[in-house]
mmCIF file of C-alpha atoms and ligand atoms in Angstrom:
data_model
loop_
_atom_site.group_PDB
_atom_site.id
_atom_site.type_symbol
_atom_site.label_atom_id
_atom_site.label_comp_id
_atom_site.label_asym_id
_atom_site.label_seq_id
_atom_site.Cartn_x
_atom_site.Cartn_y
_atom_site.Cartn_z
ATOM 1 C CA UNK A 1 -31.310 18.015 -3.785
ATOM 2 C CA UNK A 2 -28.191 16.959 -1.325
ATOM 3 C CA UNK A 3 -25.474 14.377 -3.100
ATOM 4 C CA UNK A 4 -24.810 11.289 -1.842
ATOM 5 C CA UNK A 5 -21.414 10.079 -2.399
ATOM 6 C CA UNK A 6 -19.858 7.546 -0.115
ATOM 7 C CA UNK A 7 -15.777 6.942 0.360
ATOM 8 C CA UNK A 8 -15.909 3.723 -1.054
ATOM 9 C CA UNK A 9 -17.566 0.673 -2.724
ATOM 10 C CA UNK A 10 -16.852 -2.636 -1.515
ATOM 11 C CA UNK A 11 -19.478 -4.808 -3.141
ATOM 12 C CA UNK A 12 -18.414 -6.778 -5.970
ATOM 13 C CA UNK A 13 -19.959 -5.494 -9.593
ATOM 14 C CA UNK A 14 -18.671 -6.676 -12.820
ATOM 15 C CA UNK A 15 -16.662 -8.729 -11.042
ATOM 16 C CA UNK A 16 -19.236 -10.463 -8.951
ATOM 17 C CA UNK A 17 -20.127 -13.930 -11.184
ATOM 18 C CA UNK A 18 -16.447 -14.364 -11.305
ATOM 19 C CA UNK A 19 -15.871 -14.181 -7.414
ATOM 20 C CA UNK A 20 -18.612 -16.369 -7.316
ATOM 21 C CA UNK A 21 -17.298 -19.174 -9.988
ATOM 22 C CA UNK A 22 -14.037 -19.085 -7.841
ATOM 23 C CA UNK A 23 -15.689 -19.714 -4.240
ATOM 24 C CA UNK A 24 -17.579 -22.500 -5.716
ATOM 25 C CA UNK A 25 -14.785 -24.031 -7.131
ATOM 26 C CA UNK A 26 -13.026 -23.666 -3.935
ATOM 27 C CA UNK A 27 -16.119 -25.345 -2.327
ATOM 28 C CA UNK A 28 -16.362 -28.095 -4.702
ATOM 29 C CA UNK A 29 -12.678 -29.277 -4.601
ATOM 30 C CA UNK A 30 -12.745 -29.518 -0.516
ATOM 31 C CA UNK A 31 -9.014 -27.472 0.235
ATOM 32 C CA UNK A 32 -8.759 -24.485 1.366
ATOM 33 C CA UNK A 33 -4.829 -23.519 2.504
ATOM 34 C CA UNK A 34 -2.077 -23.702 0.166
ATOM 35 C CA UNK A 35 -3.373 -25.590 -2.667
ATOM 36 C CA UNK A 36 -3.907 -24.741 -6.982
ATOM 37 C CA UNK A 37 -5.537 -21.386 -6.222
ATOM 38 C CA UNK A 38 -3.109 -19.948 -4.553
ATOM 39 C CA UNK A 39 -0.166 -21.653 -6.675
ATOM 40 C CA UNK A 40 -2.090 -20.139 -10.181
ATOM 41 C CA UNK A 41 -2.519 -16.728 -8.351
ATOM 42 C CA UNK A 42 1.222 -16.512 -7.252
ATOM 43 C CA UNK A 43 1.951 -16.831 -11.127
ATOM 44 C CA UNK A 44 -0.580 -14.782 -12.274
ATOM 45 C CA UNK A 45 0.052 -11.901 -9.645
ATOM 46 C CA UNK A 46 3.954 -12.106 -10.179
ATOM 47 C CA UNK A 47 3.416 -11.866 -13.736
ATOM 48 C CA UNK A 48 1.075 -8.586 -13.388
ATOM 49 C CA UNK A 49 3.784 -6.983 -11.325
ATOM 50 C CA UNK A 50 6.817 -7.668 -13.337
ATOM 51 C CA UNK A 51 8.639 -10.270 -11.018
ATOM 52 C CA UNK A 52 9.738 -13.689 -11.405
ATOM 53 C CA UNK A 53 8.280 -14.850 -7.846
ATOM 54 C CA UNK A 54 5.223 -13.625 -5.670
ATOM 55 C CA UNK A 55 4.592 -15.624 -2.416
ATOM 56 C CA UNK A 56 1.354 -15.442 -0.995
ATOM 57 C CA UNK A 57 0.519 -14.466 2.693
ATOM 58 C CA UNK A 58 -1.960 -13.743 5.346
ATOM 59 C CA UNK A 59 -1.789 -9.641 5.245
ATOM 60 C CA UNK A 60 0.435 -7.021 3.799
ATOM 61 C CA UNK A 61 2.034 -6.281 7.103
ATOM 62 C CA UNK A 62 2.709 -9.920 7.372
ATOM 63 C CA UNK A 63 4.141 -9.366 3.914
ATOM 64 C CA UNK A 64 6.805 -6.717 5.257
ATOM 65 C CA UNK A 65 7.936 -8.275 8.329
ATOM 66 C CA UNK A 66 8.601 -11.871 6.208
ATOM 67 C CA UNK A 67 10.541 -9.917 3.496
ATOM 68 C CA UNK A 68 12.570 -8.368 6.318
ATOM 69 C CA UNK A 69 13.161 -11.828 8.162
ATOM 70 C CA UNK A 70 14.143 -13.361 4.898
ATOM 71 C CA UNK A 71 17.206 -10.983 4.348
ATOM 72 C CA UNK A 72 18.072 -11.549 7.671
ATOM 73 C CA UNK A 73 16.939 -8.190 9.121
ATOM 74 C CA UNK A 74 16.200 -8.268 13.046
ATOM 75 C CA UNK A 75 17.389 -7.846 16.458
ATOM 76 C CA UNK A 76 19.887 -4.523 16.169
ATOM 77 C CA UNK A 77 19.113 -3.507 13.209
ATOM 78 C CA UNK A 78 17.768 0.138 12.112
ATOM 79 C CA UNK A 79 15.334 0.251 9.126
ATOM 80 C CA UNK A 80 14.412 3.833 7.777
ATOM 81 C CA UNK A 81 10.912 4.368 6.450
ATOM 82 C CA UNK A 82 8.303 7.235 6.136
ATOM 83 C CA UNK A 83 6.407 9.024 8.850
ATOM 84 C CA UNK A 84 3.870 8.803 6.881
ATOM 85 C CA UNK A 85 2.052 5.277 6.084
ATOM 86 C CA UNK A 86 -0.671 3.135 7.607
ATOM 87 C CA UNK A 87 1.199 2.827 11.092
ATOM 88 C CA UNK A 88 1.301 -0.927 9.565
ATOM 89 C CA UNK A 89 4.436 -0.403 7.673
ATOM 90 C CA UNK A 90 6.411 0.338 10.556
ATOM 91 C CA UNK A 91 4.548 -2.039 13.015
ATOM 92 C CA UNK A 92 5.967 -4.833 10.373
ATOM 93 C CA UNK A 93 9.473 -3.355 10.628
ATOM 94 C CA UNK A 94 9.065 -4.162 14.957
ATOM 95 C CA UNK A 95 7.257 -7.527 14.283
ATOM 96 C CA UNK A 96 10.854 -8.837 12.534
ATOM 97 C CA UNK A 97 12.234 -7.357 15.994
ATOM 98 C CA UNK A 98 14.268 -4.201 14.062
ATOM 99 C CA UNK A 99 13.744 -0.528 14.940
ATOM 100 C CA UNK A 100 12.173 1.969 12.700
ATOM 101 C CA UNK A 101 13.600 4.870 11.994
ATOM 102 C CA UNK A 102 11.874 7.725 10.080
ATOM 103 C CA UNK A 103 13.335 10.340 7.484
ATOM 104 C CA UNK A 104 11.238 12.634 6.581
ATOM 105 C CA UNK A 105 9.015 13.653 3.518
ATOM 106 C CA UNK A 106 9.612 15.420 0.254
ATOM 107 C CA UNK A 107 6.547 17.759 0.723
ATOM 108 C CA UNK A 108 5.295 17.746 -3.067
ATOM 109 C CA UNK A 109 5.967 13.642 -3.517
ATOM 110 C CA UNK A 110 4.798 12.740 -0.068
ATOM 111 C CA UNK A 111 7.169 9.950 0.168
ATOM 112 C CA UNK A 112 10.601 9.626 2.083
ATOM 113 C CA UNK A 113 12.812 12.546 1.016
ATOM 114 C CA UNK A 114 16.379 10.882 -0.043
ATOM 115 C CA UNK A 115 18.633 13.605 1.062
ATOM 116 C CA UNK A 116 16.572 13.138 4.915
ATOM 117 C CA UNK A 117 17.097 9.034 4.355
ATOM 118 C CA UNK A 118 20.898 9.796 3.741
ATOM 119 C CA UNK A 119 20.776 11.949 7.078
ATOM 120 C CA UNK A 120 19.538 9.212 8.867
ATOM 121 C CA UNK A 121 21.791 6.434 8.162
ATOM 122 C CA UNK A 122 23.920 4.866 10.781
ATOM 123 C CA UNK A 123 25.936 2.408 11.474
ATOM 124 C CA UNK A 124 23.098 0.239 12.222
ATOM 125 C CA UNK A 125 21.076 0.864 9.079
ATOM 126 C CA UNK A 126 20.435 -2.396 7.669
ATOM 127 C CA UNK A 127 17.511 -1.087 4.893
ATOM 128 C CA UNK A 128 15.265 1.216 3.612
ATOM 129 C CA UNK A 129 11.722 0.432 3.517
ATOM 130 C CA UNK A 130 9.715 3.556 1.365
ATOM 131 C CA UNK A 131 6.654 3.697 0.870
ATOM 132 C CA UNK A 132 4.933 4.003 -2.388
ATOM 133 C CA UNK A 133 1.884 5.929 -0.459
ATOM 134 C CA UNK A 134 -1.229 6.276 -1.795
ATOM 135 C CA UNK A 135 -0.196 4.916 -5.196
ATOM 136 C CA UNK A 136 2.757 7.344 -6.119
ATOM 137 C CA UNK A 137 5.655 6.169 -6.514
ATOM 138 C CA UNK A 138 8.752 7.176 -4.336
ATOM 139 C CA UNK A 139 11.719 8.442 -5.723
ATOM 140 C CA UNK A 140 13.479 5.016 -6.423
ATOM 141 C CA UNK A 141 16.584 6.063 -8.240
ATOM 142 C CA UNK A 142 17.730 8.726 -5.575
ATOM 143 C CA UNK A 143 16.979 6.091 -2.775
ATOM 144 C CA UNK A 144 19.158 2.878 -4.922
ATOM 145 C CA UNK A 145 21.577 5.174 -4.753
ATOM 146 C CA UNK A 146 21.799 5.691 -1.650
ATOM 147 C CA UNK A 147 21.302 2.301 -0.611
ATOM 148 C CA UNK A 148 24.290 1.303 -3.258
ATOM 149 C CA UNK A 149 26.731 4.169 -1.750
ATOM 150 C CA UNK A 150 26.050 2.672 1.614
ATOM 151 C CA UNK A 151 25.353 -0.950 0.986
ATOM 152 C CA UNK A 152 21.753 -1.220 2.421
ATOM 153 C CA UNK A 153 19.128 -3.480 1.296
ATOM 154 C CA UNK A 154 15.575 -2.087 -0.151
ATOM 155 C CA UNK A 155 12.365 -3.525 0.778
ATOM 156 C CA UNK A 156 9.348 -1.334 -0.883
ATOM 157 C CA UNK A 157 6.422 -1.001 0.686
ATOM 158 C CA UNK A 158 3.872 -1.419 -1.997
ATOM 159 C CA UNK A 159 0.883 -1.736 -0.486
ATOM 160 C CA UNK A 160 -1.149 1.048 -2.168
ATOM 161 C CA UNK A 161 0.709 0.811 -5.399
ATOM 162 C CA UNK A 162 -0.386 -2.005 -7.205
ATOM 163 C CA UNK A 163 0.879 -1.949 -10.864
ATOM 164 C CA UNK A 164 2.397 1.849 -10.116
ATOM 165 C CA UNK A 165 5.827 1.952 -11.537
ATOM 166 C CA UNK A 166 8.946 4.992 -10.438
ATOM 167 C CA UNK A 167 10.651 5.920 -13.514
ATOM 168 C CA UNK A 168 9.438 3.376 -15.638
ATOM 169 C CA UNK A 169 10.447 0.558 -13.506
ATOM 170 C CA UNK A 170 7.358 -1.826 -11.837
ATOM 171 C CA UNK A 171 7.145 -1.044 -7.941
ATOM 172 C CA UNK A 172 8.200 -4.342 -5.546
ATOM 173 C CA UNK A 173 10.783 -5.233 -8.091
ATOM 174 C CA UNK A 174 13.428 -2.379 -7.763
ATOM 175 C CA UNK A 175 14.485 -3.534 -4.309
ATOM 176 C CA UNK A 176 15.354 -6.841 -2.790
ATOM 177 C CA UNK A 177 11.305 -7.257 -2.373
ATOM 178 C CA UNK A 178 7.844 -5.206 -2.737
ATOM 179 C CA UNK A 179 5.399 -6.021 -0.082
ATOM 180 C CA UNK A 180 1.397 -5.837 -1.305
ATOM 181 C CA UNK A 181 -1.700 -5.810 0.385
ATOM 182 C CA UNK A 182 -5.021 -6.918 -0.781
ATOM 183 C CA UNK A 183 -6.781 -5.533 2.456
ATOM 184 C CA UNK A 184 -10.219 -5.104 0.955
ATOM 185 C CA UNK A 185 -10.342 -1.286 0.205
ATOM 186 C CA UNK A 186 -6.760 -1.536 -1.663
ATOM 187 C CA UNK A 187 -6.686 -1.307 -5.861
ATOM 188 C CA UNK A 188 -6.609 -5.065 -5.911
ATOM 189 C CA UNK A 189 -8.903 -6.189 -2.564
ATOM 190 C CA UNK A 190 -9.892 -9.155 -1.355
ATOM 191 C CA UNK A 191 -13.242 -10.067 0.442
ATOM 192 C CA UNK A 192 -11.030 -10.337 3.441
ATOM 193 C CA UNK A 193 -7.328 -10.127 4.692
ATOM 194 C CA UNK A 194 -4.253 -11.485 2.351
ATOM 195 C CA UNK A 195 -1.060 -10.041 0.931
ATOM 196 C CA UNK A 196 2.098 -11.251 -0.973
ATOM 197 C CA UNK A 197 5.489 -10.710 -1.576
ATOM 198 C CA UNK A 198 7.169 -10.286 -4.867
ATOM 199 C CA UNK A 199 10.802 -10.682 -5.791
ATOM 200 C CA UNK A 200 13.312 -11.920 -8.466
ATOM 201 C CA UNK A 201 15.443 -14.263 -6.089
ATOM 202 C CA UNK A 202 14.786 -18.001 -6.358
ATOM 203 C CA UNK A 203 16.423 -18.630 -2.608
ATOM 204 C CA UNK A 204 14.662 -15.824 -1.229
ATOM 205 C CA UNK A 205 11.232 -16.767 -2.415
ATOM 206 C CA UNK A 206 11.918 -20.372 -1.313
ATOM 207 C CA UNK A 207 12.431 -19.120 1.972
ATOM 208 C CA UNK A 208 9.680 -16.923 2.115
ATOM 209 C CA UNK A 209 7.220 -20.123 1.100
ATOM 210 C CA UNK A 210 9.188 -21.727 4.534
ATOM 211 C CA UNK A 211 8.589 -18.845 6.554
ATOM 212 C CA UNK A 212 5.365 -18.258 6.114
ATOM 213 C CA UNK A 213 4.302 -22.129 6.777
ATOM 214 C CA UNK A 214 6.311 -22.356 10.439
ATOM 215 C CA UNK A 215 9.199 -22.588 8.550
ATOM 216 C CA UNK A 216 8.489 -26.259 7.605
ATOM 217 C CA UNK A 217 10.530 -27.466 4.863
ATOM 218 C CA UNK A 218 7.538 -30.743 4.513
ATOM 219 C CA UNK A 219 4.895 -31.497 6.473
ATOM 220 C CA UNK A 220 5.693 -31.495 10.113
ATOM 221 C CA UNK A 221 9.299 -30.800 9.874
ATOM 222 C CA UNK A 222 10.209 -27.499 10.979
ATOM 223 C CA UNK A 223 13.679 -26.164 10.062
ATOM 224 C CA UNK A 224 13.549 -23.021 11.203
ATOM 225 C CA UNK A 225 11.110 -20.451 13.180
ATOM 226 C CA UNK A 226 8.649 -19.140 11.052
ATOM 227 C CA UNK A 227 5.080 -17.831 11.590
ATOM 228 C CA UNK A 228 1.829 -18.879 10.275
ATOM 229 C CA UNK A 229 0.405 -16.385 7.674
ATOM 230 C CA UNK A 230 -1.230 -17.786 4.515
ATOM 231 C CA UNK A 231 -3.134 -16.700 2.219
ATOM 232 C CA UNK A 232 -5.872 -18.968 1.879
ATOM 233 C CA UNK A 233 -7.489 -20.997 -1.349
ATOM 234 C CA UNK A 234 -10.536 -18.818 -1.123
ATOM 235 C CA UNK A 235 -8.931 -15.409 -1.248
ATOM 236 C CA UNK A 236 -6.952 -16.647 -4.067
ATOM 237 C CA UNK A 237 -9.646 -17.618 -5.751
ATOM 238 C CA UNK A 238 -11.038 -13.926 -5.048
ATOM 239 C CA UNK A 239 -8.332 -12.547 -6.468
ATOM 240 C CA UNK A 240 -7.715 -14.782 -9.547
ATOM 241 C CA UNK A 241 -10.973 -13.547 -10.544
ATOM 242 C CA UNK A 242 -10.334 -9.709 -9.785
ATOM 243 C CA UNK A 243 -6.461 -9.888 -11.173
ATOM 244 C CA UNK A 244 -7.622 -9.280 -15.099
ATOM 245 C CA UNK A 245 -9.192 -5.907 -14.118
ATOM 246 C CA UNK A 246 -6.870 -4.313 -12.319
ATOM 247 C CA UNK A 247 -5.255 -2.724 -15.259
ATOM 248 C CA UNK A 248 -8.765 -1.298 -16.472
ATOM 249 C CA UNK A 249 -9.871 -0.450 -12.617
ATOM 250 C CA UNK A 250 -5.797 1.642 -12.838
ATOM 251 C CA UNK A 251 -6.411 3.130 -15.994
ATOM 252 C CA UNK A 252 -9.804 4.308 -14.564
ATOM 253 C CA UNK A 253 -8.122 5.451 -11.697
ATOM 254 C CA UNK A 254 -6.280 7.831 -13.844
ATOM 255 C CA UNK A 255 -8.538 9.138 -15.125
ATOM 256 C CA UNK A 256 -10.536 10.067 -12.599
ATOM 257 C CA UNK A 257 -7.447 11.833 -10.788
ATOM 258 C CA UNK A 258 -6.943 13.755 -13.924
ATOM 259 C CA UNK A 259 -10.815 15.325 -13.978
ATOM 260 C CA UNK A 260 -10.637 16.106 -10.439
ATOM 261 C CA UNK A 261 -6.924 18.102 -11.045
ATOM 262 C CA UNK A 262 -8.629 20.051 -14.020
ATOM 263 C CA UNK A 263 -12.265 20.621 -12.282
ATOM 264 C CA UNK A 264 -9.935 21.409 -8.770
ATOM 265 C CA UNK A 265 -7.861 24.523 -10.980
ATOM 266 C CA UNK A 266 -8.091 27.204 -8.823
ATOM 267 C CA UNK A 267 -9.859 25.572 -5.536
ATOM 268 C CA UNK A 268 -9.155 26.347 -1.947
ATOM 269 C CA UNK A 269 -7.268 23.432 -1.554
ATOM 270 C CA UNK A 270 -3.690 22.104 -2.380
ATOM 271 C CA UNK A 271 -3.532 18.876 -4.666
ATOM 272 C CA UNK A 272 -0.154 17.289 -4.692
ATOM 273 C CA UNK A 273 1.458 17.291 -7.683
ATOM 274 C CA UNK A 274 1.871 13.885 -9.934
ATOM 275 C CA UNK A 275 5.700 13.686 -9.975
ATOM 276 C CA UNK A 276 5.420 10.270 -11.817
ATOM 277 C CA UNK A 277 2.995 9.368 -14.509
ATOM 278 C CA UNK A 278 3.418 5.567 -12.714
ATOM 279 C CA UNK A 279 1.057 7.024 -10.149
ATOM 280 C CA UNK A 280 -2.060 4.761 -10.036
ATOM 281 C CA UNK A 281 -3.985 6.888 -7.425
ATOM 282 C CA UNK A 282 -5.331 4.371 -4.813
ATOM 283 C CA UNK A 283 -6.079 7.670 -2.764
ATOM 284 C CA UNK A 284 -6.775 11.517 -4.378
ATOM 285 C CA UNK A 285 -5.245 13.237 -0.771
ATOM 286 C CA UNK A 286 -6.011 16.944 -0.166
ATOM 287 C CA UNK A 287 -4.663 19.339 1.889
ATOM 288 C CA UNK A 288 -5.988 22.784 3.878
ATOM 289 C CA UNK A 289 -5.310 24.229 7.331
ATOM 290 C CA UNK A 290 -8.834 24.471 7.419
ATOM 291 C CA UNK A 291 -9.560 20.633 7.166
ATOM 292 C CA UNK A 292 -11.901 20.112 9.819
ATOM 293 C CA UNK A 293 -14.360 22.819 8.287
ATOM 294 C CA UNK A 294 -13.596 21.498 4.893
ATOM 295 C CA UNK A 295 -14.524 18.182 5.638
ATOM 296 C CA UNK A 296 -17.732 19.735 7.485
ATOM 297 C CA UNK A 297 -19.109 21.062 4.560
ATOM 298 C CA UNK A 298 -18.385 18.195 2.298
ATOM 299 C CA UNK A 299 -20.251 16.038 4.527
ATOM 300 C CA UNK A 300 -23.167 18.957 4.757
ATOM 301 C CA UNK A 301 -23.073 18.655 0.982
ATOM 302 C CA UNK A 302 -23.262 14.652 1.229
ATOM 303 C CA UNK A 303 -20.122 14.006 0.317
ATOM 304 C CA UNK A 304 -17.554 11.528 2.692
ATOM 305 C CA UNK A 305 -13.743 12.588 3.126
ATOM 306 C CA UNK A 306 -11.380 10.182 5.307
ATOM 307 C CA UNK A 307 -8.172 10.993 6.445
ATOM 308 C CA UNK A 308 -4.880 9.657 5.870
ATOM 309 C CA UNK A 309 -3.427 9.542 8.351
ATOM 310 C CA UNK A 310 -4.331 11.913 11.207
ATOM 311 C CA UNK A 311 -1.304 11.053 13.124
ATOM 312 C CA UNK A 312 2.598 10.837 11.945
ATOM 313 C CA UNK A 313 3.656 7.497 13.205
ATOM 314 C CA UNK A 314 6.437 8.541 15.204
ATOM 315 C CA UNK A 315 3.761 10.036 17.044
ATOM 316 C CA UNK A 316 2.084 7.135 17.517
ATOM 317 C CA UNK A 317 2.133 6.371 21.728
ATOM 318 C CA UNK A 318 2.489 2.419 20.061
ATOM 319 C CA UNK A 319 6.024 4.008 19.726
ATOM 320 C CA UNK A 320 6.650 5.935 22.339
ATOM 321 C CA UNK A 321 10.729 5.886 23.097
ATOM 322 C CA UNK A 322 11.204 4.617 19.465
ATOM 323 C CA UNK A 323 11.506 7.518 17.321
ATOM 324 C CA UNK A 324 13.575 10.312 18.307
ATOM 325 C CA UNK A 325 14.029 12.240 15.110
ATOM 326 C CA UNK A 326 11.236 15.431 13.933
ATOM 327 C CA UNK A 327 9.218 14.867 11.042
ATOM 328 C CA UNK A 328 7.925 18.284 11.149
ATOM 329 C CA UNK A 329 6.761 17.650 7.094
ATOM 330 C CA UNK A 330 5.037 14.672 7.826
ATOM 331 C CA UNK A 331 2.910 16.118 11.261
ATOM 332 C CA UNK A 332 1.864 19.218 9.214
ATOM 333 C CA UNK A 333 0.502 17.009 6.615
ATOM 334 C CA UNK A 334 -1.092 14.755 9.204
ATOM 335 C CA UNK A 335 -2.676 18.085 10.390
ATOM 336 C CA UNK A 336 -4.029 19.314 7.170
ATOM 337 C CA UNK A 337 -4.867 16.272 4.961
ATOM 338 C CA UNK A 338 -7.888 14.476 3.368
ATOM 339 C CA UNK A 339 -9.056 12.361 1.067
ATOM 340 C CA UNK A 340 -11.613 12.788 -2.063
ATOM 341 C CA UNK A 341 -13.435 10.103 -3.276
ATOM 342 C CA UNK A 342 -11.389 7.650 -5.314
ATOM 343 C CA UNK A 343 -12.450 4.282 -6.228
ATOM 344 C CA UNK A 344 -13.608 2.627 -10.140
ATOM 345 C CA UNK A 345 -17.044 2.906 -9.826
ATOM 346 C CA UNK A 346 -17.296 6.743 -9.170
ATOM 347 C CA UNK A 347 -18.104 8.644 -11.921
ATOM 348 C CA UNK A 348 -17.401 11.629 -13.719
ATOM 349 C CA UNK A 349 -20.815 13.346 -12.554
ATOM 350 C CA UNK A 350 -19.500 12.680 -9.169
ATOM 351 C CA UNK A 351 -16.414 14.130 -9.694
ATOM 352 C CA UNK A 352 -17.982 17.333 -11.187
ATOM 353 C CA UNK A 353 -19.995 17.044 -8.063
ATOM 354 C CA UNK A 354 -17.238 16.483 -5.678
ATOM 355 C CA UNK A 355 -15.160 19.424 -7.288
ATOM 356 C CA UNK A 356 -18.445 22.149 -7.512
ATOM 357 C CA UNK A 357 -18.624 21.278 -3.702
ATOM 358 C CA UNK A 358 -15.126 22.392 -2.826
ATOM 359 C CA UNK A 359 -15.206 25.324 -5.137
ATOM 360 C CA UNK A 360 -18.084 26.605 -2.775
ATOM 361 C CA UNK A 361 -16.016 26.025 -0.019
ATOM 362 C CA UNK A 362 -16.740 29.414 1.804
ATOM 363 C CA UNK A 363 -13.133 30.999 2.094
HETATM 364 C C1 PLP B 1 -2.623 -1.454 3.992
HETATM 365 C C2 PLP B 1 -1.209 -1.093 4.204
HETATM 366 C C3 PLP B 1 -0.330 -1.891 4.949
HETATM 367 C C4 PLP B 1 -0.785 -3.093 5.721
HETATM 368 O O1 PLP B 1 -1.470 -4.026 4.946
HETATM 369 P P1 PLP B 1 -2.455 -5.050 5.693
HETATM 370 O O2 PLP B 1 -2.841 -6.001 4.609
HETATM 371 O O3 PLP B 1 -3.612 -4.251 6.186
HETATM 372 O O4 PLP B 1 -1.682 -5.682 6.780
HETATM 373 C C5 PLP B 1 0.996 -1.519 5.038
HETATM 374 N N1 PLP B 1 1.447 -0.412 4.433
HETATM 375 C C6 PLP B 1 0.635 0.392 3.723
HETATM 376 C C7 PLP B 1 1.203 1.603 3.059
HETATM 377 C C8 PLP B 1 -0.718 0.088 3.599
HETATM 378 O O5 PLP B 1 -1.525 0.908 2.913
#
């Protein structure tokens, strides 16, 4: 008998009468944009993450480009980030009207090597934007150094990191700002789009609350241009209910990443290393020159792989005439990787399952 082991699970379990409670509630009280849900959420969220502020918003990318705005980052400015990411992170660095510019990857972490980010730095840097990708932590005390020896700002890209920390230290809150997503599929999803911003400034997260709202200072008085991205009362609500979990749904994504490394000893496959136990695995990335026959056979075997991401974002024709500089690391890991199921509810049959599959990988 064949497996059948999807990507992912998106319907709510556990979590489901809680979701439920908080859409009523929503329902019952009659508002649905910025209002007690998404006040309570901001505390609760900031709390979870280890910042003073979080400032709820209409998607993570939306979350990126604000952060960006807020410290003044735009027109002329270069912002350095990683080749590799949902093309999102650097679409947000355009949408504040910057240029990306991409260093390229330490091949074990998978995140933006700091000796290539030092390389890169001009006289237009403004920041550097890495990205915590697919829940591992970048190397944040090589890359505040950096940005301390040459005076840039940090805006981290946590999107797939949610409660990760680098060295100890909570992800968002080493920089000027962390930038999360709760795109449905992420550790902490909604049942829809939203994202928020975290940071330990007072006048920055003031400004962020102004930016996101058409830069309105109260009702109908616009001080200065800002966009409309909210996150709404019922995706708050969503979220409120989902927040207490996360740290169970992390743990369990450790653990699942740990069975797969031991039942993976000696597979034909490479699985990056864990270079920081703050690694909360919101992806379990492969890699093999021979993906597109790996991924054959996994599927023969009833087992779904995704990739992330088939294409380095310099590469991207969206940026055509933007990025000048080789990622050579980052295209021959676009080439070669793929991702294992990964996600709360799998369990550890499935991972035994999953792992016996790739073992009979025929070489
Ligand atoms: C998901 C994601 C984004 C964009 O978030 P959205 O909520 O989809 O806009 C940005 N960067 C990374 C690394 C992501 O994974």
């Amino acid at each position: 008998m064949s497996a059948h082991i999807p990507f992912m699970h998106l319907t709510p379990g556990e979590d489901a009468p809680d979701i439920r409670a908080g859409i009523d509630r929503v329902i019952a009280r009659g508002w649905y944009i910025l209002g007690p849900e998404l006040e309570a959420f901001e505390a609760e969220f900031a709390s979870a993450a280890g910042a003073t502020f979080a400032i709820g918003v209409g998607t993570g990318t939306d979350a990126i480009a604000l952060a960006l705005r807020a410290l003044n980052i735009g027109p002329g400015d270069e912002v350095i980030t990683s080749p590799l990411s949902a093309a999102y992170s650097a679409l947000a660095i355009m949408m504040a009207g910057a240029t990306p510019v991409f260093a390229d990857l330490d091949p074990d972490r998978l995140t933006l090597d700091p000796a290539r980010v030092e390389a890169a730095i001009t006289p237009r840097t403004a920041a550097i934007l890495p990205v915590h990708l697919y829940g591992q932590p970048a190397d944040m005390v090589a890359i505040e150094a950096i940005a301390r020896r040459h005076n840039l700002v940090i805006i981290e890209d946590a999107c797939q990191a949610h409660l990760a920390s680098s060295a100890g230290r909570p992800v968002g809150t080493i920089g000027a700002a962390g930038a999360f997503s709760f795109y449905p599929t992420k550790n902490l999803g909604a049942l829809g789009d939203a994202g928020a911003i975290i940071t330990n400034d007072a006048s920055m997260a003031e400004r962020l609350k102004r930016l996101r709202n058409g830069g309105q200072t109260n009702r109908y008085h616009h001080l200065e241009f800002g966009v409309n991205t909210r996150l709404d009362e019922m995706q708050a609500a969503v979220l409120r209910a989902r927040l207490p979990r996360l740290a169970g749904w992390t743990k369990r994504r450790r653990a699942l990443a740990a069975r797969y490394r031991s039942a993976l000893n000696g597979a034909p496959l490479t699985v990056p290393p864990e270079c920081d136990p703050g690694h909360v695995y919101h992806l379990f990335p492969v890699l093999s020159p021979a993906r597109e026959r790996f991924q054959a056979h996994l599927k023969a075997s009833g087992i779904e792989t995704l990739i992330h991401y088939p294409v380095a974002i310099p590469k991207q024709p969206a940026l055509d005439g933007i990025a000048t500089t080789p990622c050579p690391i980052a295209e021959r890991v676009c080439n070669e990787v793929f991702s294992l199921p990964l996600h709360p509810a799998l369990s550890d049959a499935e991972v035994d399952t999953i792992a016996a599959a790739v073992h009979a990988f025929p070489r």
